[in-house]
mmCIF file of N, CA and C in Angstrom:
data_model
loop_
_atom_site.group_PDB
_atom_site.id
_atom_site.type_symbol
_atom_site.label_atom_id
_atom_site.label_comp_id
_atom_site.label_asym_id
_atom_site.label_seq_id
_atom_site.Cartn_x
_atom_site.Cartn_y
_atom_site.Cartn_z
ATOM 1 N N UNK A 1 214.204 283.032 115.963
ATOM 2 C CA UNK A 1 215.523 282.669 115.486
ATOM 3 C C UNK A 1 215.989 281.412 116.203
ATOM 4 N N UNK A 2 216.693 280.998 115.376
ATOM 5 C CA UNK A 2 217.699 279.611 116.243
ATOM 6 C C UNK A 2 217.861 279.542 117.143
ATOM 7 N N UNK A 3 218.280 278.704 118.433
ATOM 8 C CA UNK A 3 219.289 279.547 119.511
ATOM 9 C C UNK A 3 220.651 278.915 119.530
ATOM 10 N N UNK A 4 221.134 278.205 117.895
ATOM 11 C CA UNK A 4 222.102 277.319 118.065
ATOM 12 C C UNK A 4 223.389 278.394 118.080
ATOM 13 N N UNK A 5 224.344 278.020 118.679
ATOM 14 C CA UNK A 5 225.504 279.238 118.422
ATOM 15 C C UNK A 5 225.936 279.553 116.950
ATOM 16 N N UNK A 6 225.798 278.619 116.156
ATOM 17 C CA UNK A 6 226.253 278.490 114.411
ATOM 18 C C UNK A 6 225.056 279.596 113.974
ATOM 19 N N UNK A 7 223.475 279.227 114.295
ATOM 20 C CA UNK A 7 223.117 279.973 113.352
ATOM 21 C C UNK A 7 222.874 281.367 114.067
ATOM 22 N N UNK A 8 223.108 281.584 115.138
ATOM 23 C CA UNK A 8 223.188 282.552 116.036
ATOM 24 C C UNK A 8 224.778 283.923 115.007
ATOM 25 N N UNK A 9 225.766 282.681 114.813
ATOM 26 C CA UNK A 9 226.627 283.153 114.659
ATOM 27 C C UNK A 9 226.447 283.731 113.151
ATOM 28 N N UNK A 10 225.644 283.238 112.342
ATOM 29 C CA UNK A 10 225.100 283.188 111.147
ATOM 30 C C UNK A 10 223.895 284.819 110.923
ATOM 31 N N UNK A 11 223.547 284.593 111.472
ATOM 32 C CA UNK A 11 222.422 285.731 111.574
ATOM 33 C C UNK A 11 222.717 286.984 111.700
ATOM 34 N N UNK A 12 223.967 287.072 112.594
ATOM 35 C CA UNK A 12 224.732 288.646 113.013
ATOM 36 C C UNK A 12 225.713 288.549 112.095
ATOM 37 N N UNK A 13 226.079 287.798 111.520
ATOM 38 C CA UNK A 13 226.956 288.100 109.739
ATOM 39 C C UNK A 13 225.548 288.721 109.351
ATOM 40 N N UNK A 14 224.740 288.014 108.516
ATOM 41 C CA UNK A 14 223.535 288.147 107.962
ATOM 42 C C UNK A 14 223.247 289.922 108.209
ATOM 43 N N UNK A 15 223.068 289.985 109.152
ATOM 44 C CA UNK A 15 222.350 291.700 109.890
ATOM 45 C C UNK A 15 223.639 292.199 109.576
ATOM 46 N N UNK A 16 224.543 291.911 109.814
ATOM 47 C CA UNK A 16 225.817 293.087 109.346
ATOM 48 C C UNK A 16 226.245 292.950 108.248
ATOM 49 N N UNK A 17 226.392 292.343 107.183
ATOM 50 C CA UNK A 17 226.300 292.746 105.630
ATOM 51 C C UNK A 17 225.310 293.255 105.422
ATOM 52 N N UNK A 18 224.061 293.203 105.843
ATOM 53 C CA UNK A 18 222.086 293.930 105.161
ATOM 54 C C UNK A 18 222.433 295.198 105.365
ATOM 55 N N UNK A 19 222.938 295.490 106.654
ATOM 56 C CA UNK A 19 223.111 296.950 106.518
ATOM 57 C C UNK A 19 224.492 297.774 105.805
ATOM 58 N N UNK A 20 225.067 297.002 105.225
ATOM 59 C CA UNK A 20 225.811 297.521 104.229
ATOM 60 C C UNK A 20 225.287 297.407 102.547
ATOM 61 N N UNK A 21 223.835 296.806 102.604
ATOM 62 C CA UNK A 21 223.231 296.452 100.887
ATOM 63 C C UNK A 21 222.974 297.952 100.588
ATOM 64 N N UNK A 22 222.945 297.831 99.430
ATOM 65 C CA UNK A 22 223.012 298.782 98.403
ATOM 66 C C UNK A 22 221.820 298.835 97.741
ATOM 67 N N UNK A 23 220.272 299.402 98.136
ATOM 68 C CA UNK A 23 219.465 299.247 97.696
ATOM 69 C C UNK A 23 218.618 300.271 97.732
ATOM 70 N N UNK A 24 218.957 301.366 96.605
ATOM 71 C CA UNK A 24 218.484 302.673 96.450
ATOM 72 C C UNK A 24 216.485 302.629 95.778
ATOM 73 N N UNK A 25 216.856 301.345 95.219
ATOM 74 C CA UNK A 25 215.609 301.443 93.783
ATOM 75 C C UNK A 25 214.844 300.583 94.904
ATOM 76 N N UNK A 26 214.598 299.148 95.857
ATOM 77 C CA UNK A 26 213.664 298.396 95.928
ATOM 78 C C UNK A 26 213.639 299.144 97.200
ATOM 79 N N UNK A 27 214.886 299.373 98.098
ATOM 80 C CA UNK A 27 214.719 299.744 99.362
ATOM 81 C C UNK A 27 214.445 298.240 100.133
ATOM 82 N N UNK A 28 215.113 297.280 99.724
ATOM 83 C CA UNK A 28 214.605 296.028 100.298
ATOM 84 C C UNK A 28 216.005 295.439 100.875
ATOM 85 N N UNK A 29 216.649 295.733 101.617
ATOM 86 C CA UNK A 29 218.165 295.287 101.606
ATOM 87 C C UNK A 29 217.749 294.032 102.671
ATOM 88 N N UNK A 30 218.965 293.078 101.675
ATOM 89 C CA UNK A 30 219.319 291.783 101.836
ATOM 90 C C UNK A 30 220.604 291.243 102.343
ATOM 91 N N UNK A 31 220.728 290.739 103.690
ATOM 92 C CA UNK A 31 221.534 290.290 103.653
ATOM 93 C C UNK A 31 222.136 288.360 103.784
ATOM 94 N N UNK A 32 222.891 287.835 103.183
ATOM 95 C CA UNK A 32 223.481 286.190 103.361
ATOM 96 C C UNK A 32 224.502 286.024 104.034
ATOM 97 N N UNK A 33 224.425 284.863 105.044
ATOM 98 C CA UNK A 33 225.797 284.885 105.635
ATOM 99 C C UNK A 33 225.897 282.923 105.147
ATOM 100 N N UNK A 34 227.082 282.581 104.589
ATOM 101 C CA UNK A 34 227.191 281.363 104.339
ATOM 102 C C UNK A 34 227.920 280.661 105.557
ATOM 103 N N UNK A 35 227.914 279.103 105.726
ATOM 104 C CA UNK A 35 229.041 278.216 106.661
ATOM 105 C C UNK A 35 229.685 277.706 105.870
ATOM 106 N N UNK A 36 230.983 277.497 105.290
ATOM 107 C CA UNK A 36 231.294 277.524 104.469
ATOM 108 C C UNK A 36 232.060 275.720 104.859
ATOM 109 N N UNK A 37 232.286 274.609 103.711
ATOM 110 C CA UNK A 37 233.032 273.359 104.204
ATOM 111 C C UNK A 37 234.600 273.457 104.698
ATOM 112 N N UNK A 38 234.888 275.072 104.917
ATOM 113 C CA UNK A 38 236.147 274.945 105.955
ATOM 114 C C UNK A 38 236.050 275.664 107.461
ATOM 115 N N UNK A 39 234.436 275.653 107.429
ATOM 116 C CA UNK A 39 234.302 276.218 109.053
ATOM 117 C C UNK A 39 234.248 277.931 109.014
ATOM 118 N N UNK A 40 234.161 278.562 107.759
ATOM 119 C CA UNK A 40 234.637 280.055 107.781
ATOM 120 C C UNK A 40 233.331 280.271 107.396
ATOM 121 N N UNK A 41 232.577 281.675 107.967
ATOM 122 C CA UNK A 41 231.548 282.145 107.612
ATOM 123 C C UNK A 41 231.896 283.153 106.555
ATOM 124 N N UNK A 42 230.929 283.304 105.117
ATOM 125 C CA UNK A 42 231.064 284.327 104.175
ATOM 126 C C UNK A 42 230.067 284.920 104.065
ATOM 127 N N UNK A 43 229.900 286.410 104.013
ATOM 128 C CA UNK A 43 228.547 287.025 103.799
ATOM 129 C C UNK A 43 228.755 287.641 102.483
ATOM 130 N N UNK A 44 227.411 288.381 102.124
ATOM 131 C CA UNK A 44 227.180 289.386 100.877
ATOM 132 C C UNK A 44 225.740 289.918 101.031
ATOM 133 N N UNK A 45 225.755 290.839 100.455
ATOM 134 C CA UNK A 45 224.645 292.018 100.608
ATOM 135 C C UNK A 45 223.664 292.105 99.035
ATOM 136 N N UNK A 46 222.717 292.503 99.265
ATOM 137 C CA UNK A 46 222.526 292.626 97.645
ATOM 138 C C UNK A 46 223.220 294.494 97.289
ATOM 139 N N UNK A 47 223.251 294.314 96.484
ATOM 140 C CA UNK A 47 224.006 295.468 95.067
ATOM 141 C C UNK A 47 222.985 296.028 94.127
ATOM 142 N N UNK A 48 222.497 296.895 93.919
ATOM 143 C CA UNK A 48 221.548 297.149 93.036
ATOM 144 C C UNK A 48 221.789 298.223 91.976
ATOM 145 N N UNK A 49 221.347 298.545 90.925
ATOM 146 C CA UNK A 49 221.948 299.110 89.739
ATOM 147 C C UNK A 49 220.411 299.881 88.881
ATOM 148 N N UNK A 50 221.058 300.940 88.740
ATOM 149 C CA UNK A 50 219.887 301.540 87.758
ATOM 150 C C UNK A 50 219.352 300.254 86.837
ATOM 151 N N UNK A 51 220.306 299.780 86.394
ATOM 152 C CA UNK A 51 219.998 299.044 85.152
ATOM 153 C C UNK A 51 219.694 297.637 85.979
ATOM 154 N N UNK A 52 218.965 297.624 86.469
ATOM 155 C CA UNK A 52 218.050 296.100 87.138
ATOM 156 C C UNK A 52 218.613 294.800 86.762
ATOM 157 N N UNK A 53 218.970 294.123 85.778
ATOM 158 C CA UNK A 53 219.639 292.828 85.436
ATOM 159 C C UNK A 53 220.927 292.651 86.158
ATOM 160 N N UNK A 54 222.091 294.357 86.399
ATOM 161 C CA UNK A 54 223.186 294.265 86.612
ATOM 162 C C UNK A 54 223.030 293.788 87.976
ATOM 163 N N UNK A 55 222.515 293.856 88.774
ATOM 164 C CA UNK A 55 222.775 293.793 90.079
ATOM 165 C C UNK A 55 223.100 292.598 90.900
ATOM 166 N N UNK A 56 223.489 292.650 91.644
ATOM 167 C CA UNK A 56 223.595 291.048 92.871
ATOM 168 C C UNK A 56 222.749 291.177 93.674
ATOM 169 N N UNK A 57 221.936 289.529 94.440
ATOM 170 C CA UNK A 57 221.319 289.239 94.888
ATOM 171 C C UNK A 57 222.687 288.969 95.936
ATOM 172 N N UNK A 58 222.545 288.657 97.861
ATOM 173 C CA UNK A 58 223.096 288.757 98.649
ATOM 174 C C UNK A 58 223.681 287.032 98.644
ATOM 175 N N UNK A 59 222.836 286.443 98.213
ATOM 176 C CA UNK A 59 222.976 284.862 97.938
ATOM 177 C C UNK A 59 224.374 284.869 97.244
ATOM 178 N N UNK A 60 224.170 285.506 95.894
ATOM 179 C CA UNK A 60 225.518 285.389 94.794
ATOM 180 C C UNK A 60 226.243 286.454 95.215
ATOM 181 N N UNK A 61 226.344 287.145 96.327
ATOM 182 C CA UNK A 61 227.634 288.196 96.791
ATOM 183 C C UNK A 61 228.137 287.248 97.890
ATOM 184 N N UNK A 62 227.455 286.326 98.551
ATOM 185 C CA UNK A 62 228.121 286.261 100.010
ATOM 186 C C UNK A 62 228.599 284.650 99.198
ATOM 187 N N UNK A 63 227.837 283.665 98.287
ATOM 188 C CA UNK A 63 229.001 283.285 97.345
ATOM 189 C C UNK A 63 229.982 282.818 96.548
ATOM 190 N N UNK A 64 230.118 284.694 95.781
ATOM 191 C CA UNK A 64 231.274 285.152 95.895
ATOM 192 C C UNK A 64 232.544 285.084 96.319
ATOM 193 N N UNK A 65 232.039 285.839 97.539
ATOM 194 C CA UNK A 65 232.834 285.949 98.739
ATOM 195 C C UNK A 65 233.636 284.477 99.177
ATOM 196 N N UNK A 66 232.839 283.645 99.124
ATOM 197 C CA UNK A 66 233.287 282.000 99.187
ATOM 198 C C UNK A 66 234.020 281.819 98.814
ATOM 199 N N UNK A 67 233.794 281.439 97.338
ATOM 200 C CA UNK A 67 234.798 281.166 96.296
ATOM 201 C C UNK A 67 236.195 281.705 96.319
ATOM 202 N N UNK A 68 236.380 283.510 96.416
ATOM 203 C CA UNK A 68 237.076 284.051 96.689
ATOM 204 C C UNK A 68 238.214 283.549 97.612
ATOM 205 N N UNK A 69 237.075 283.190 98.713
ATOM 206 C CA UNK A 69 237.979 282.966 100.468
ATOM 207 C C UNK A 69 238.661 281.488 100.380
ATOM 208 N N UNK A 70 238.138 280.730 98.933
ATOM 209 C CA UNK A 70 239.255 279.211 98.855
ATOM 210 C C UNK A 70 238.135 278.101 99.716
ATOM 211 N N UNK A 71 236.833 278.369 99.649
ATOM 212 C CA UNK A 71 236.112 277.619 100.024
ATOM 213 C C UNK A 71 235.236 276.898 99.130
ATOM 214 N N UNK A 72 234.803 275.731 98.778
ATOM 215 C CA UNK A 72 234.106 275.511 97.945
ATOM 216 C C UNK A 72 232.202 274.866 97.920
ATOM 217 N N UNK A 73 231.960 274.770 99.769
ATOM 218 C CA UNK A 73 230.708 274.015 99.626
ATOM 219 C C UNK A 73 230.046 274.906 100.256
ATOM 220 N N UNK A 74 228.848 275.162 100.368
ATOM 221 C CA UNK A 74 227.787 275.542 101.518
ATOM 222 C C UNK A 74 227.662 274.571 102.265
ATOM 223 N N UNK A 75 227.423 274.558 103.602
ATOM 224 C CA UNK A 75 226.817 274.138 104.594
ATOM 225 C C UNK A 75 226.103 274.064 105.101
ATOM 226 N N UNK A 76 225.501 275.729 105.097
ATOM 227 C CA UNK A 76 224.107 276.089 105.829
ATOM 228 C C UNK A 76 224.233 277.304 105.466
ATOM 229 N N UNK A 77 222.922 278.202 105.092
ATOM 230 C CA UNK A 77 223.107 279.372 104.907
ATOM 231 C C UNK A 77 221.938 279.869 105.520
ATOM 232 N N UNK A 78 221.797 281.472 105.611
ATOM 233 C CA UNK A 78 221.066 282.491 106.295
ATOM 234 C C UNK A 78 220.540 283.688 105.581
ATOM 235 N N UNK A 79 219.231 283.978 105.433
ATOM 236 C CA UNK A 79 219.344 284.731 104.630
ATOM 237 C C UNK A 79 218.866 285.953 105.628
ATOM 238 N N UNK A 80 218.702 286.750 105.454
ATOM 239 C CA UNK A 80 217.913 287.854 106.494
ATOM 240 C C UNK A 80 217.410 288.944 105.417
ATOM 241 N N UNK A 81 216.068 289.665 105.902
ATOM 242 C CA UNK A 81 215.715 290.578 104.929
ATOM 243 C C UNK A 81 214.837 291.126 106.150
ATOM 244 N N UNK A 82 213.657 292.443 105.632
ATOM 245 C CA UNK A 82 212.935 293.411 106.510
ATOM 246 C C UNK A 82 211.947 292.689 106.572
ATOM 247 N N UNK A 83 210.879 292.970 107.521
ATOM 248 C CA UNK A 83 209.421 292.239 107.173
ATOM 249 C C UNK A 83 209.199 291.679 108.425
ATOM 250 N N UNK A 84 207.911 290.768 108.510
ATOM 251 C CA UNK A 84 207.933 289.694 108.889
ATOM 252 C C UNK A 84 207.748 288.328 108.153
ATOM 253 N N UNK A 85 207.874 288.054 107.321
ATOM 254 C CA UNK A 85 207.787 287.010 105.953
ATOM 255 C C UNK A 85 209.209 286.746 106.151
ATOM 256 N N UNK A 86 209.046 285.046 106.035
ATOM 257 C CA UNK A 86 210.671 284.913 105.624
ATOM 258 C C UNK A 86 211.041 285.812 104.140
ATOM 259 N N UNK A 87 212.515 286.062 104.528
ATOM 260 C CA UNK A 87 212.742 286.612 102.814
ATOM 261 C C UNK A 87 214.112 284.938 102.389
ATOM 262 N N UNK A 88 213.132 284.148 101.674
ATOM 263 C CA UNK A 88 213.656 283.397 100.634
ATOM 264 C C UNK A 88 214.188 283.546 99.543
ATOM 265 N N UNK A 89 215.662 282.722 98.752
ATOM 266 C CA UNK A 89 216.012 283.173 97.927
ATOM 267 C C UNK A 89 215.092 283.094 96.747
ATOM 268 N N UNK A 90 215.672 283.752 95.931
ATOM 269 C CA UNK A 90 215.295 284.389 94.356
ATOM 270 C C UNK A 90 215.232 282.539 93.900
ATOM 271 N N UNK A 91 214.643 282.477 92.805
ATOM 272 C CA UNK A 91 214.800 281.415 92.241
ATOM 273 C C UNK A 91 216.072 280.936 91.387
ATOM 274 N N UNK A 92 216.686 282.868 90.746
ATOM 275 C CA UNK A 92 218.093 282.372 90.317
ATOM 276 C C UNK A 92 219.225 281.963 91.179
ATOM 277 N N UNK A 93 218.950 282.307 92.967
ATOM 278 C CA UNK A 93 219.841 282.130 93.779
ATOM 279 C C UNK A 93 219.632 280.463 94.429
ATOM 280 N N UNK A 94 218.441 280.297 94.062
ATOM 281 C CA UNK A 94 218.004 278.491 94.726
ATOM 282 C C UNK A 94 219.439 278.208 94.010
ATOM 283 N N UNK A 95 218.640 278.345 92.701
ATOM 284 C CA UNK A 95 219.854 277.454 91.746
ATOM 285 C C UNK A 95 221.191 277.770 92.002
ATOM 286 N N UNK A 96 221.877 278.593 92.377
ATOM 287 C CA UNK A 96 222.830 279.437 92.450
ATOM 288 C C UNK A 96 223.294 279.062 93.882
ATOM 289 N N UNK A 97 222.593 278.485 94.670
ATOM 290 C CA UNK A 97 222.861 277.095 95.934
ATOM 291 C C UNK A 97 223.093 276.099 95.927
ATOM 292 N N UNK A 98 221.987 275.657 94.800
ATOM 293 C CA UNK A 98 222.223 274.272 94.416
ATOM 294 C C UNK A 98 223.993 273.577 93.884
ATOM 295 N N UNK A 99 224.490 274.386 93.102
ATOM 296 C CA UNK A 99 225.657 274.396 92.485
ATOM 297 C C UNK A 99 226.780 273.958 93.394
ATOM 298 N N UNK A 100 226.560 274.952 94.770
ATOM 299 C CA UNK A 100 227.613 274.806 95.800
ATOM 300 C C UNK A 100 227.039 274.073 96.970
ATOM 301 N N UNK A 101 225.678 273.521 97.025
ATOM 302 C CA UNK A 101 225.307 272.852 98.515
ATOM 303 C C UNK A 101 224.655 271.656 98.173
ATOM 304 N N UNK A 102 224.725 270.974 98.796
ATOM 305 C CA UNK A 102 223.739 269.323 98.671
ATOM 306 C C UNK A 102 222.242 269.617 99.166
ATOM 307 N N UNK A 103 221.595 268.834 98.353
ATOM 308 C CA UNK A 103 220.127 268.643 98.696
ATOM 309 C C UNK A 103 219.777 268.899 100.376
ATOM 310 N N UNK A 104 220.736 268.696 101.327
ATOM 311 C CA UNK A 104 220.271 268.611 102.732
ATOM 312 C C UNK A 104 220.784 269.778 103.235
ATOM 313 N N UNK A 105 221.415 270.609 102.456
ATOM 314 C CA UNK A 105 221.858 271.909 103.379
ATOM 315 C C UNK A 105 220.640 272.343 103.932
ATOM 316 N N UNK A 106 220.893 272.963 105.138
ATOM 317 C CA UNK A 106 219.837 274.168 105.676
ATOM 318 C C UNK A 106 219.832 275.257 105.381
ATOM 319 N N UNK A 107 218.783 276.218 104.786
ATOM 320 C CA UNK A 107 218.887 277.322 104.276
ATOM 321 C C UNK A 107 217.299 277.617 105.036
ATOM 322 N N UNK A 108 218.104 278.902 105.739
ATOM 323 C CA UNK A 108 217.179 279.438 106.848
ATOM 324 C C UNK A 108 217.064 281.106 106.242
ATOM 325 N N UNK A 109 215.651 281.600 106.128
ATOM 326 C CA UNK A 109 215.274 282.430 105.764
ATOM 327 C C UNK A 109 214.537 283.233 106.785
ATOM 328 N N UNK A 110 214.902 284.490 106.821
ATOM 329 C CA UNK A 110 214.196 285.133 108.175
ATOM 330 C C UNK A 110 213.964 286.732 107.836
ATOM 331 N N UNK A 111 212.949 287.255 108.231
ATOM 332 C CA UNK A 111 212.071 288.422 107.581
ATOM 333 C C UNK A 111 212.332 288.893 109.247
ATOM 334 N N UNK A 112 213.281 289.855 109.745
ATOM 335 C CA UNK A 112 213.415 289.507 111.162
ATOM 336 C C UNK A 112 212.680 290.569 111.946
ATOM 337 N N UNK A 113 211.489 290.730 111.574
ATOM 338 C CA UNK A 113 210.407 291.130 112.057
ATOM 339 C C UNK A 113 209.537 289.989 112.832
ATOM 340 N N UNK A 114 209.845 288.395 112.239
ATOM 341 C CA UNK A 114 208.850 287.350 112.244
ATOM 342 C C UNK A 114 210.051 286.204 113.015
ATOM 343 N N UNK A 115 209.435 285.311 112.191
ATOM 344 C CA UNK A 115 210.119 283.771 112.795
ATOM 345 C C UNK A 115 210.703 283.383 111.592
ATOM 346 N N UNK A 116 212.141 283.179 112.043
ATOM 347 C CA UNK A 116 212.731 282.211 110.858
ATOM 348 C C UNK A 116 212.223 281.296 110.387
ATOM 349 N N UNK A 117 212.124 280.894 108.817
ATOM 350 C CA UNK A 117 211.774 279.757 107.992
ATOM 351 C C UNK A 117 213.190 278.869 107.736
ATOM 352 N N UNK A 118 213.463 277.680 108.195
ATOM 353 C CA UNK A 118 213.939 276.704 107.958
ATOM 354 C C UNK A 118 213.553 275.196 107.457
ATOM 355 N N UNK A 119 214.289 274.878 106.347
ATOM 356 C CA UNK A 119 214.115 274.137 104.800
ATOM 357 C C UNK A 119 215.411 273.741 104.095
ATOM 358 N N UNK A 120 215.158 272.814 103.585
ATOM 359 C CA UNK A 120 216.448 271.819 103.001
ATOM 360 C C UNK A 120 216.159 272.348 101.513
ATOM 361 N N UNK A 121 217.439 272.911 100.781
ATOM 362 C CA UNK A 121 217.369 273.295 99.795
ATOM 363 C C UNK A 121 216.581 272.193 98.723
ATOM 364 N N UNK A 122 216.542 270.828 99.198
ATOM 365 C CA UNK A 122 215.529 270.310 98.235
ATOM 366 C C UNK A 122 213.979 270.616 98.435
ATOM 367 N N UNK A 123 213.919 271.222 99.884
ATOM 368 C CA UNK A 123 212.547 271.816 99.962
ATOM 369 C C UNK A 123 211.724 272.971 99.355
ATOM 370 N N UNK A 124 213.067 273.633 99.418
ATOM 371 C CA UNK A 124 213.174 274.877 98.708
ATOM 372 C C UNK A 124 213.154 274.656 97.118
ATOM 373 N N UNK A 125 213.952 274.090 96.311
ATOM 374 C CA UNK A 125 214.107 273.850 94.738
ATOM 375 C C UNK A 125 214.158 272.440 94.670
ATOM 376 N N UNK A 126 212.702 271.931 94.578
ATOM 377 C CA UNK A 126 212.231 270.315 94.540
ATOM 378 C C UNK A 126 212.539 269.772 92.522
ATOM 379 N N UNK A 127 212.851 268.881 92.512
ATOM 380 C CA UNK A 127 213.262 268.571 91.622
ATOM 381 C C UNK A 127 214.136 269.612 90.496
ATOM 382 N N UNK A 128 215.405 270.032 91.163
ATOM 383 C CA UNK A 128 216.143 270.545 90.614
ATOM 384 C C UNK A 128 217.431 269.452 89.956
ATOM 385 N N UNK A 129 217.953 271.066 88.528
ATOM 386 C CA UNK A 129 219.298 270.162 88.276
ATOM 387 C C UNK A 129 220.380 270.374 88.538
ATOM 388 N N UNK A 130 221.269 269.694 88.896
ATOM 389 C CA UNK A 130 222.606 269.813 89.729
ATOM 390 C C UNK A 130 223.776 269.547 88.423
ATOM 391 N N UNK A 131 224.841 270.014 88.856
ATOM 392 C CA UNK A 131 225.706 269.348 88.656
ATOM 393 C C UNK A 131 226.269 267.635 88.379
ATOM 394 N N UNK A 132 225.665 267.583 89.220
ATOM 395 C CA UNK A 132 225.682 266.152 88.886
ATOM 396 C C UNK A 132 225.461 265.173 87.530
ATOM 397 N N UNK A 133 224.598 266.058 86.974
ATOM 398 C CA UNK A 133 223.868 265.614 85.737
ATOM 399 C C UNK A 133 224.774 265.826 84.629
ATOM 400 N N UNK A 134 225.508 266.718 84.649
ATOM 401 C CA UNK A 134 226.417 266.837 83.458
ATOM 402 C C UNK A 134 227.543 265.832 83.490
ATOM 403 N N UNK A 135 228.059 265.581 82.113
ATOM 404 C CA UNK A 135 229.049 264.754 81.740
ATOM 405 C C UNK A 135 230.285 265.326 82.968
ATOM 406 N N UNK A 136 231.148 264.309 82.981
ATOM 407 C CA UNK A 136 232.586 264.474 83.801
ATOM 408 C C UNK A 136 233.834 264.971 82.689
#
């Protein structure tokens, strides 16, 4: 893990939403803790649902949670999951980063059995489309 105090501070959000995920069917609980562009950390857990499509990934709960809290950018995010493999986001959650973070955010993935994986969301979703691309 890091030893910076941010992602230090990041990681124990991370571990304390995972153990509030809701994950009866994969048994894989996930947790995100975001830095949000007003200095406020937001987490989310994944949510899981008989019916598999319904559910949230911890990426789109923690956010959520953002949006909610009157924040609008990522900064840096954290993901934490079981294992030793980083657990990286979903591909609907890259995108689902992309929306709210710039190409250079850090998005640190950690299986915290192992060693954190740290990567610039353009590392992560290389030639993605943004916002940017659409009309104003």
């Amino acid at each position: 893990m890091s030893n910076t105090v941010t992602d230090q501070a990041l990681y124990e959000a991370a571990e304390a939403i995972r153990a509030k995920a809701y994950a009866p069917y994969s048994r894989f609980s996930v947790g995100a803790a975001i830095l949000a562009d007003d200095g406020k950390i937001y987490s989310g857990c994944n949510i899981e649902n008989a019916a598999y499509p319904q559910g949230n990934c911890a990426e789109a709960s923690a956010i959520a949670a953002m949006i909610a809290g009157g924040a609008r950018r990522i900064t840096r995010i954290y993901v934490t999951g079981p294992g030793a493999a980083p657990v990286t986001p979903c591909g609907g959650c890259r995108q689902r980063i992309r929306e709210f973070a710039d190409l250079d955010v850090t998005v640190i993935s950690h299986g915290v059995e192992g060693a954190p994986l740290a990567c610039t969301l353009e590392q992560l979703l290389p030639h993605s489309f943004g916002p940017e691309y659409l009309p104003k």
